[in-house]
Amino acid sequence: MSVFDHKAYDNHEKVAFFHDAKSGLKAIIAVHNTNLGPALGGCRMWPYASSEEALTDVLRLSKGMSYKSAMANLELGGGKSVIIGDPRKLKTDEMMLAMGEFVQSLGGKYITAEDSGIAVKDLKLMAQRSDYIAGTQAKYRYDGGEADGNPAPSTAYGVFVGLRSSVRHALKTDLNGVSVAIQGLGHVGYRLAEHLHREGAKLFVTDIYPDNLDKAAQELGATVVSPDEIFALDVDVLAPCAMGAVINDNSISLLKAKVVAGAANNQLAEERHGQILKDKGILYAPDYVINAGGVIDIFHQKMDSSAEAMRKHIEGIGDTLVEIYQRSEEQNLPTNIEANRMAEERFLAK
Ligand code: NAD
């Protein structure tokens, strides 16, 4: 397995491999860039088929965090860690303690947090061996409500603020009467629907599970549609809040929406789909910019901050998007490419 000439290596500052024979831990920490501050990024435990696959994943995710933190105006760099193995079968307390030791051994260059396969309980075990674990304790909620440690309310609020800015920019209107199609009514999607309903938006919703659909119909007056109908709806906004790669050659030809703004990570199947959206006159809110409420939340929980400071910081997502839109118009570039450029200006220049 090559590392320096790996296709996703892309100037990583540090890639560390760790094996603890006693607990069976096999993990990789990737630190992409720390010019803006220590690298923050979650720890993922996944049954990777090979160490090559784990390396590819950690390098891609870690680089993505440099862009996300830079655009979220955080004094943080980009990093990520992965543990190789099925969390339901192989995860033990000893392994989490060993992971804490691994994180500690980087001396604060990398701060870890939750990701797939890792829960708050696991982070608390890591924190017994490391000072560089975030997301173990929730002190604030952006709206002053009781914090339960779930960053989804902050993510949903950031997506709401970003969607509102995007609609103002593209359609020159507030949200009253604007129609929004939401794909995925999970932790983020349902909360986004509540915010939009309060502002008078008309909602169309879908999910592969019925749990929240009836509730959205009854409480938010939403129209429920089937998963395969969502892209072709004659709506103003599409909000992908389920999974990645939903903007692809098939879905793009169906879109009637004028704005795409949602929580899902990696919405564009390929970067070139940003150009196709632009050519069709559809404004795309770059996913890692609009969904940064969660990482902003984690940052404020780790610092000695306040609910008010967290809320203001999340609201900045709206201004950042407008800056991207203005610059992309000046440069005649798709918004995803302009966002990448702006992020690089921030984390490479320092
Ligand atoms: P979630 O699992 O709670 O919700 C996702 C919902 O999408 C589920 O209800 C699921 O049934 C539904 N879904 C899955 N496939 C679907 C399909 N084909 N059609 C329609 N619905 C489908 O996840 P979440 O925490 O709400 O996150 C949503 C998205 O936002 C994910 O892509 C996640 O990576 C991203 N994100 C979340 C956060 C956060 O703070 N939770 C932060 C940043 C990004």
XYZ file of C-alpha atoms and ligand atoms in Angstrom:
394
model
C 0.000 0.000 0.000
C 1.462 3.324 -1.022
C 0.859 6.429 1.083
C 2.785 9.431 -0.308
C 1.715 8.673 -3.872
C -1.844 7.647 -2.931
C -4.330 9.463 -5.198
C -6.030 11.030 -2.154
C -2.808 11.949 -0.309
C -2.959 15.555 -1.449
C -0.376 17.197 0.816
C -1.525 15.683 4.084
C 0.650 16.916 6.939
C 0.549 13.681 8.829
C -0.838 10.183 8.491
C -0.363 7.933 11.508
C -1.052 4.203 11.776
C -1.673 2.528 15.100
C -1.926 -1.089 16.115
C -2.609 -2.182 19.669
C -2.171 -5.937 19.869
C -3.866 -6.250 23.286
C -7.191 -4.696 22.290
C -6.956 -5.489 18.582
C -7.241 -1.794 17.634
C -6.132 -0.986 14.102
C -6.606 2.691 13.357
C -5.414 5.493 11.097
C -5.389 9.214 11.905
C -5.032 11.609 8.960
C -4.213 15.264 9.543
C -4.681 17.187 6.321
C -3.902 20.755 7.295
C -3.397 22.626 10.574
C -2.654 26.159 9.325
C -5.854 27.491 10.902
C -5.660 25.403 14.083
C -5.690 21.818 15.366
C -7.326 19.344 13.015
C -10.853 18.431 14.088
C -12.751 15.529 12.593
C -14.783 12.567 13.733
C -13.664 9.008 14.346
C -15.387 6.428 12.152
C -15.458 2.703 12.879
C -16.299 0.675 9.803
C -15.746 -2.900 8.537
C -13.402 -1.825 5.740
C -12.616 -4.645 3.329
C -8.924 -3.674 3.302
C -6.494 -1.243 4.899
C -6.242 0.422 1.461
C -9.972 1.180 1.577
C -9.644 2.559 5.113
C -6.735 4.772 4.049
C -8.642 6.137 1.055
C -11.645 6.949 3.246
C -9.663 8.670 5.999
C -7.642 10.765 3.520
C -10.759 11.964 1.675
C -12.707 12.718 4.833
C -9.791 14.490 6.464
C -9.213 16.776 3.476
C -12.939 17.562 3.422
C -12.733 18.751 7.016
C -10.055 21.361 6.115
C -12.527 22.895 3.641
C -15.474 22.638 5.999
C -13.754 24.224 9.001
C -12.226 26.998 6.900
C -15.597 27.951 5.409
C -17.265 27.743 8.831
C -14.824 30.423 10.098
C -13.400 28.057 12.673
C -9.819 28.230 13.900
C -9.504 24.560 13.151
C -7.826 22.423 10.559
C -8.927 19.223 8.885
C -8.413 15.714 10.168
C -10.205 12.432 10.581
C -9.642 8.988 12.042
C -10.859 5.524 11.166
C -10.907 2.284 13.121
C -10.942 -0.865 11.019
C -13.650 -3.316 12.108
C -17.362 -3.863 12.532
C -18.450 -1.719 15.505
C -21.304 -4.092 16.383
C -19.010 -7.106 16.620
C -15.520 -5.905 17.478
C -15.781 -2.714 19.540
C -14.624 -3.061 23.160
C -13.935 -0.631 25.994
C -10.219 -1.567 25.842
C -10.167 -0.647 22.173
C -11.694 2.773 22.862
C -9.166 3.406 25.638
C -6.368 2.465 23.227
C -7.846 4.855 20.641
C -7.687 7.591 23.293
C -3.970 6.847 23.723
C -3.467 7.067 19.970
C -5.187 10.465 19.778
C -3.179 11.679 22.789
C 0.094 10.599 21.163
C -0.353 13.315 18.506
C -0.127 15.932 21.257
C -3.213 17.959 20.263
C -2.551 18.173 16.542
C -5.761 16.171 16.082
C -9.043 16.405 18.026
C -11.558 13.638 17.534
C -15.366 13.537 17.756
C -18.302 11.301 16.804
C -18.849 9.709 13.393
C -20.477 6.490 12.103
C -19.947 3.574 14.466
C -18.734 5.732 17.358
C -21.079 6.932 20.108
C -20.711 9.440 22.957
C -20.059 6.514 25.331
C -17.003 5.577 23.229
C -15.731 9.152 23.201
C -16.004 9.254 26.990
C -13.764 6.171 27.191
C -11.240 7.808 24.832
C -11.352 10.936 27.000
C -10.029 8.864 29.941
C -6.743 8.679 28.005
C -6.766 11.889 25.994
C -7.323 15.625 26.388
C -8.243 15.960 22.724
C -11.729 14.466 22.537
C -14.728 16.668 21.611
C -18.436 15.913 21.791
C -18.377 14.186 25.192
C -20.419 16.793 26.941
C -23.143 19.137 25.720
C -23.391 22.426 27.567
C -25.343 24.599 25.162
C -28.026 24.454 22.520
C -27.951 27.243 19.961
C -31.475 28.376 20.935
C -30.907 28.219 24.695
C -32.869 24.937 24.983
C -31.607 21.928 26.892
C -28.599 20.372 25.166
C -28.613 16.599 24.699
C -25.342 16.290 22.808
C -26.928 15.784 19.401
C -25.580 18.358 16.887
C -28.558 17.832 14.505
C -30.558 20.849 15.838
C -27.572 23.091 15.038
C -27.100 21.487 11.633
C -30.789 21.936 10.840
C -30.745 25.574 11.950
C -27.679 26.246 9.773
C -29.336 24.596 6.777
C -32.470 26.661 7.396
C -30.499 29.929 7.575
C -28.501 28.952 4.469
C -31.599 27.916 2.532
C -33.263 31.253 3.388
C -30.200 33.198 2.138
C -30.100 31.103 -1.020
C -33.793 31.759 -1.737
C -33.319 35.486 -1.136
C -30.377 35.474 -3.515
C -31.929 33.407 -6.310
C -35.626 34.232 -6.048
C -35.533 37.654 -4.333
C -38.171 36.628 -1.805
C -38.564 35.480 1.787
C -39.774 31.956 2.540
C -43.492 32.679 2.830
C -45.251 30.671 0.098
C -41.994 29.227 -1.272
C -42.270 25.489 -2.031
C -39.562 23.179 -0.694
C -39.107 19.449 -1.371
C -37.250 17.675 1.442
C -35.658 14.297 0.778
C -35.188 12.509 4.126
C -37.058 13.428 7.319
C -34.437 12.251 9.791
C -32.702 14.141 12.588
C -31.894 17.116 10.374
C -34.636 16.948 7.725
C -37.543 16.975 10.168
C -36.152 19.912 12.130
C -35.522 21.786 8.888
C -39.164 21.158 7.941
C -40.295 22.675 11.263
C -38.249 25.859 10.691
C -39.555 26.208 7.138
C -43.152 25.649 8.222
C -42.841 28.456 10.786
C -41.755 30.800 7.965
C -44.754 29.875 5.810
C -43.038 27.604 3.286
C -45.076 24.938 1.458
C -43.561 21.525 2.125
C -43.269 18.342 0.067
C -41.578 15.505 1.924
C -40.372 11.973 1.358
C -38.587 9.240 3.262
C -38.103 5.499 2.889
C -39.588 4.995 6.391
C -43.072 6.234 7.287
C -42.270 7.314 10.896
C -41.991 11.066 10.391
C -44.073 11.398 7.236
C -47.492 11.224 8.932
C -46.294 13.617 11.617
C -45.099 16.107 8.991
C -48.422 15.869 7.166
C -50.458 16.425 10.324
C -48.312 18.966 12.156
C -46.666 20.850 9.303
C -49.282 20.492 6.569
C -46.679 18.774 4.379
C -47.588 16.869 1.213
C -46.096 13.374 1.293
C -44.649 12.037 -1.963
C -42.854 8.800 -2.851
C -39.011 8.741 -2.876
C -38.830 8.504 -6.666
C -41.087 11.533 -7.183
C -39.048 14.016 -5.158
C -36.620 15.230 -7.851
C -39.187 15.986 -10.541
C -41.527 18.077 -8.381
C -42.400 21.540 -9.608
C -41.005 23.302 -6.524
C -38.751 26.274 -5.813
C -36.214 24.436 -3.655
C -34.881 20.895 -3.335
C -33.380 20.097 0.092
C -31.441 16.791 0.009
C -31.278 15.588 3.636
C -30.808 11.837 3.215
C -27.628 10.668 1.531
C -24.843 11.599 -0.893
C -24.529 11.596 -4.703
C -28.201 12.505 -5.206
C -27.335 15.185 -7.773
C -26.264 12.973 -10.649
C -26.833 12.574 -14.404
C -30.243 10.971 -13.833
C -31.701 13.316 -11.200
C -30.322 16.526 -12.708
C -32.344 16.123 -15.890
C -35.551 15.929 -13.811
C -34.996 18.985 -11.619
C -37.416 21.894 -11.806
C -36.256 23.521 -8.567
C -34.318 26.789 -8.829
C -32.316 26.176 -5.647
C -30.645 23.057 -4.204
C -29.905 23.547 -0.506
C -29.855 20.704 2.000
C -27.923 18.902 4.730
C -26.642 15.780 3.002
C -22.888 15.341 2.610
C -21.366 14.982 -0.867
C -24.583 15.806 -2.739
C -22.866 16.140 -6.124
C -22.027 12.729 -7.580
C -19.083 14.462 -9.301
C -17.757 18.049 -9.182
C -18.830 18.542 -12.824
C -22.466 18.362 -11.708
C -21.962 21.805 -10.146
C -21.354 23.196 -13.637
C -24.463 21.449 -14.982
C -26.584 22.986 -12.203
C -25.133 26.405 -13.031
C -25.873 25.929 -16.753
C -29.471 25.077 -15.885
C -29.779 28.252 -13.777
C -30.067 26.299 -10.517
C -28.340 27.821 -7.486
C -26.439 25.171 -5.506
C -25.565 25.757 -1.837
C -22.254 23.867 -1.396
C -23.056 21.057 1.047
C -20.071 21.377 3.354
C -20.781 25.081 3.799
C -24.526 24.879 4.489
C -24.305 21.800 6.755
C -21.521 23.124 9.023
C -23.866 23.847 11.965
C -22.892 20.539 13.568
C -19.138 21.182 13.532
C -19.735 24.742 14.777
C -21.778 23.222 17.622
C -18.981 20.773 18.531
C -16.446 23.614 18.526
C -18.512 25.761 20.904
C -19.181 22.793 23.203
C -15.417 22.228 23.464
C -14.639 25.919 24.085
C -15.884 27.913 27.024
C -18.591 29.513 24.888
C -22.293 30.389 25.129
C -25.542 29.536 23.364
C -25.694 33.070 21.972
C -22.179 32.878 20.485
C -23.013 29.509 18.953
C -26.248 30.804 17.394
C -24.521 33.865 15.869
C -21.759 31.680 14.500
C -24.283 29.326 12.861
C -26.150 32.300 11.393
C -22.890 33.308 9.671
C -23.473 30.386 7.279
C -26.023 32.576 5.468
C -23.474 35.372 4.908
C -20.782 32.936 3.778
C -23.123 31.508 1.153
C -23.972 34.971 -0.179
C -20.241 35.705 -0.481
C -19.778 32.458 -2.439
C -22.715 33.317 -4.722
C -21.426 36.821 -5.436
C -17.911 35.624 -6.132
C -19.091 32.750 -8.324
C -21.094 35.228 -10.422
C -18.085 37.575 -10.741
C -15.798 34.694 -11.695
C -18.436 32.875 -13.778
C -17.725 29.702 -11.824
C -20.025 27.080 -10.316
C -20.629 27.613 -6.587
C -18.974 24.324 -5.562
C -15.747 25.338 -7.306
C -15.841 28.871 -5.893
C -16.376 27.471 -2.360
C -13.321 25.224 -2.771
C -11.243 28.188 -3.935
C -12.328 30.335 -1.022
C -11.567 27.555 1.464
C -8.096 27.046 -0.041
C -7.416 30.796 0.132
C -8.183 30.596 3.832
C -6.327 27.484 4.906
C -3.386 27.638 2.520
C -2.646 31.348 2.895
C -1.940 31.386 6.634
P -30.776 10.502 9.561
O -30.272 9.126 9.318
O -31.378 10.851 10.874
O -31.850 10.898 8.426
C -31.769 10.509 7.099
C -33.170 10.179 6.645
O -33.143 9.926 5.237
C -33.734 8.920 7.311
O -35.015 9.207 7.846
C -33.789 7.913 6.162
O -34.870 6.996 6.303
C -33.989 8.826 4.972
N -33.605 8.230 3.682
C -32.594 7.383 3.415
N -32.585 7.061 2.120
C -33.618 7.734 1.545
C -34.122 7.809 0.226
N -33.591 7.120 -0.786
N -35.189 8.598 -0.012
C -35.757 9.292 0.997
N -35.322 9.243 2.277
C -34.266 8.463 2.544
O -29.532 11.468 9.229
P -29.383 13.008 9.625
O -28.575 13.110 10.863
O -30.705 13.674 9.541
O -28.464 13.502 8.428
C -29.002 13.692 7.128
C -27.882 13.997 6.144
O -27.180 15.160 6.570
C -26.818 12.901 6.027
O -26.343 12.884 4.711
C -25.722 13.385 6.960
O -24.464 12.875 6.574
C -25.807 14.884 6.749
N -25.293 15.653 7.899
C -25.839 15.485 9.125
C -25.346 16.223 10.196
C -25.933 16.073 11.591
O -25.633 16.910 12.458
N -26.767 15.078 11.847
C -24.303 17.145 9.995
C -23.781 17.321 8.694
C -24.290 16.551 7.656
